[in-house]
Coordinates of C-alpha atoms in Angstrom, one line a residue:
N1 CA 1.1 192.4 154.9
V2 CA 1.8 195.6 157.1
N3 CA 4.1 194.3 159.0
I4 CA 6.6 193.4 156.0
V5 CA 5.8 196.6 155.0
N6 CA 7.3 197.6 158.1
Q7 CA 10.0 194.6 158.3
A8 CA 10.8 196.6 154.6
L9 CA 10.3 199.7 155.9
K10 CA 13.0 199.5 159.7
L11 CA 15.3 197.4 156.9
S12 CA 15.5 200.4 155.3
E13 CA 16.4 202.0 158.0
D14 CA 18.9 200.2 158.6
V15 CA 20.2 200.4 155.0
V16 CA 20.0 204.6 155.5
K17 CA 22.0 204.1 158.7
S18 CA 24.5 201.9 157.5
L19 CA 24.8 203.6 154.8
Q20 CA 25.3 207.1 156.6
K21 CA 28.5 205.5 159.2
I22 CA 29.5 204.3 155.9
Y23 CA 29.7 207.8 154.4
A24 CA 31.8 208.6 157.3
A25 CA 33.6 206.8 157.9
V26 CA 35.5 207.4 154.1
N27 CA 34.8 210.6 154.9
D28 CA 37.2 210.3 157.4
V29 CA 39.7 207.7 155.6
S30 CA 40.0 211.0 153.7
K31 CA 40.9 213.4 155.6
Y32 CA 43.8 211.8 157.2
S33 CA 45.4 209.7 153.9
Q34 CA 45.6 213.7 153.1
E35 CA 46.9 214.4 156.2
I36 CA 48.8 211.8 155.7
S37 CA 50.0 213.1 151.9
A38 CA 50.9 216.5 153.8
A39 CA 53.5 215.2 156.6
T40 CA 54.8 213.2 153.8
H41 CA 55.7 215.4 151.3
E42 CA 56.8 217.6 154.0
Q43 CA 59.6 215.8 155.2
A44 CA 60.3 214.3 151.4
S45 CA 61.2 218.0 151.0
G46 CA 62.9 217.9 154.1
C47 CA 64.6 215.1 153.4
D48 CA 65.7 216.5 149.9
D49 CA 67.5 219.4 151.9
I50 CA 69.3 217.3 154.1
S51 CA 70.9 214.6 151.0
M52 CA 71.7 218.3 149.8
A53 CA 73.7 219.4 152.8
L54 CA 75.4 216.3 153.2
I55 CA 76.7 216.2 149.4
K56 CA 77.6 219.6 150.7
L57 CA 79.5 218.4 154.1
N58 CA 80.5 215.7 150.5
E59 CA 82.3 217.9 149.2
I60 CA 83.8 220.0 152.0
T61 CA 85.2 217.0 152.9
Q62 CA 87.1 216.4 149.8
E63 CA 89.0 219.8 149.7
V64 CA 89.8 218.5 153.5
S65 CA 91.0 215.6 152.4
A66 CA 93.3 217.1 149.4
S67 CA 94.7 219.5 151.8
A68 CA 96.1 217.4 154.0
D69 CA 97.9 215.0 153.6
E70 CA 99.1 214.0 156.8
Q71 CA 95.7 213.1 157.8
A72 CA 94.6 211.4 155.1
S73 CA 93.3 207.8 156.1
G74 CA 91.2 209.7 159.4
T75 CA 88.9 212.1 156.2
Q76 CA 88.9 209.0 154.4
E77 CA 87.4 207.9 156.9
V78 CA 84.9 210.4 158.1
V79 CA 84.5 210.6 154.1
K80 CA 83.1 207.3 153.6
A81 CA 81.5 207.7 156.9
V82 CA 79.1 211.2 154.5
E83 CA 79.0 209.0 151.8
K84 CA 77.1 206.0 154.8
L85 CA 74.8 209.0 156.1
R86 CA 74.5 210.1 152.6
D87 CA 72.8 207.6 151.1
M88 CA 71.1 206.4 154.3
V89 CA 69.3 209.5 154.0
Q90 CA 68.9 209.4 150.0
Q91 CA 67.1 205.4 150.9
N92 CA 65.1 208.0 153.5
A93 CA 63.7 210.2 151.2
S94 CA 62.9 207.5 148.3
A95 CA 61.3 205.1 151.0
A96 CA 59.1 208.9 152.2
T97 CA 58.3 209.4 148.7
E98 CA 57.2 206.0 147.7
L99 CA 54.8 206.3 150.9
A100 CA 53.4 210.1 149.5
A101 CA 52.6 208.2 146.2
S102 CA 51.1 205.4 148.1
A103 CA 49.5 208.2 150.2
E104 CA 47.4 210.1 147.2
E105 CA 46.6 206.3 145.8
L106 CA 45.0 206.5 149.0
S107 CA 43.3 210.0 149.0
R108 CA 42.2 208.9 145.2
Q109 CA 40.2 205.2 146.6
S110 CA 39.0 207.2 149.5
D111 CA 38.0 210.4 147.2
T112 CA 36.3 207.7 144.6
L113 CA 34.7 205.3 147.4
S114 CA 33.5 208.6 148.4
E115 CA 32.0 210.0 145.2
A116 CA 30.6 207.0 145.2
T117 CA 28.3 206.9 148.4
G118 CA 28.1 210.1 148.4
R119 CA 25.9 209.2 145.0
F120 CA 23.2 208.0 146.8
S121 CA 20.3 210.4 147.7
I122 CA 19.2 209.3 150.7
D123 CA 14.5 211.5 151.5
S124 CA 14.0 211.8 155.6
S125 CA 11.9 208.9 155.0
G126 CA 14.6 206.8 153.9
R127 CA 14.1 205.9 151.2
K128 CA 15.9 206.3 147.5

């Protein structure tokens, strides 16, 4: 019986160590998720600024086109290139927004997991 008790105590110590490792891993994931989320938000903000600048550039390009009929064909190519670039930036901004949402969801899931593992209260003897 003493042997069984010792084995049970050893097993509970192993469980405590495993739970501590899981808790540390969950905290790391939560930290990294928050960092990813912050970086993604920063990138999305930068993409918005670029998109606004490209829209303004597109407007200016169209004004130049209207005042320079003799260069219409060249200007139209510039307009198309700017519009294509604007579309690419908007796609990038959309992708960044989706990435931010995914990072936030991962952060929420990490927080939930962290809360769930935090419910396990373990004293110094390894007992709950």
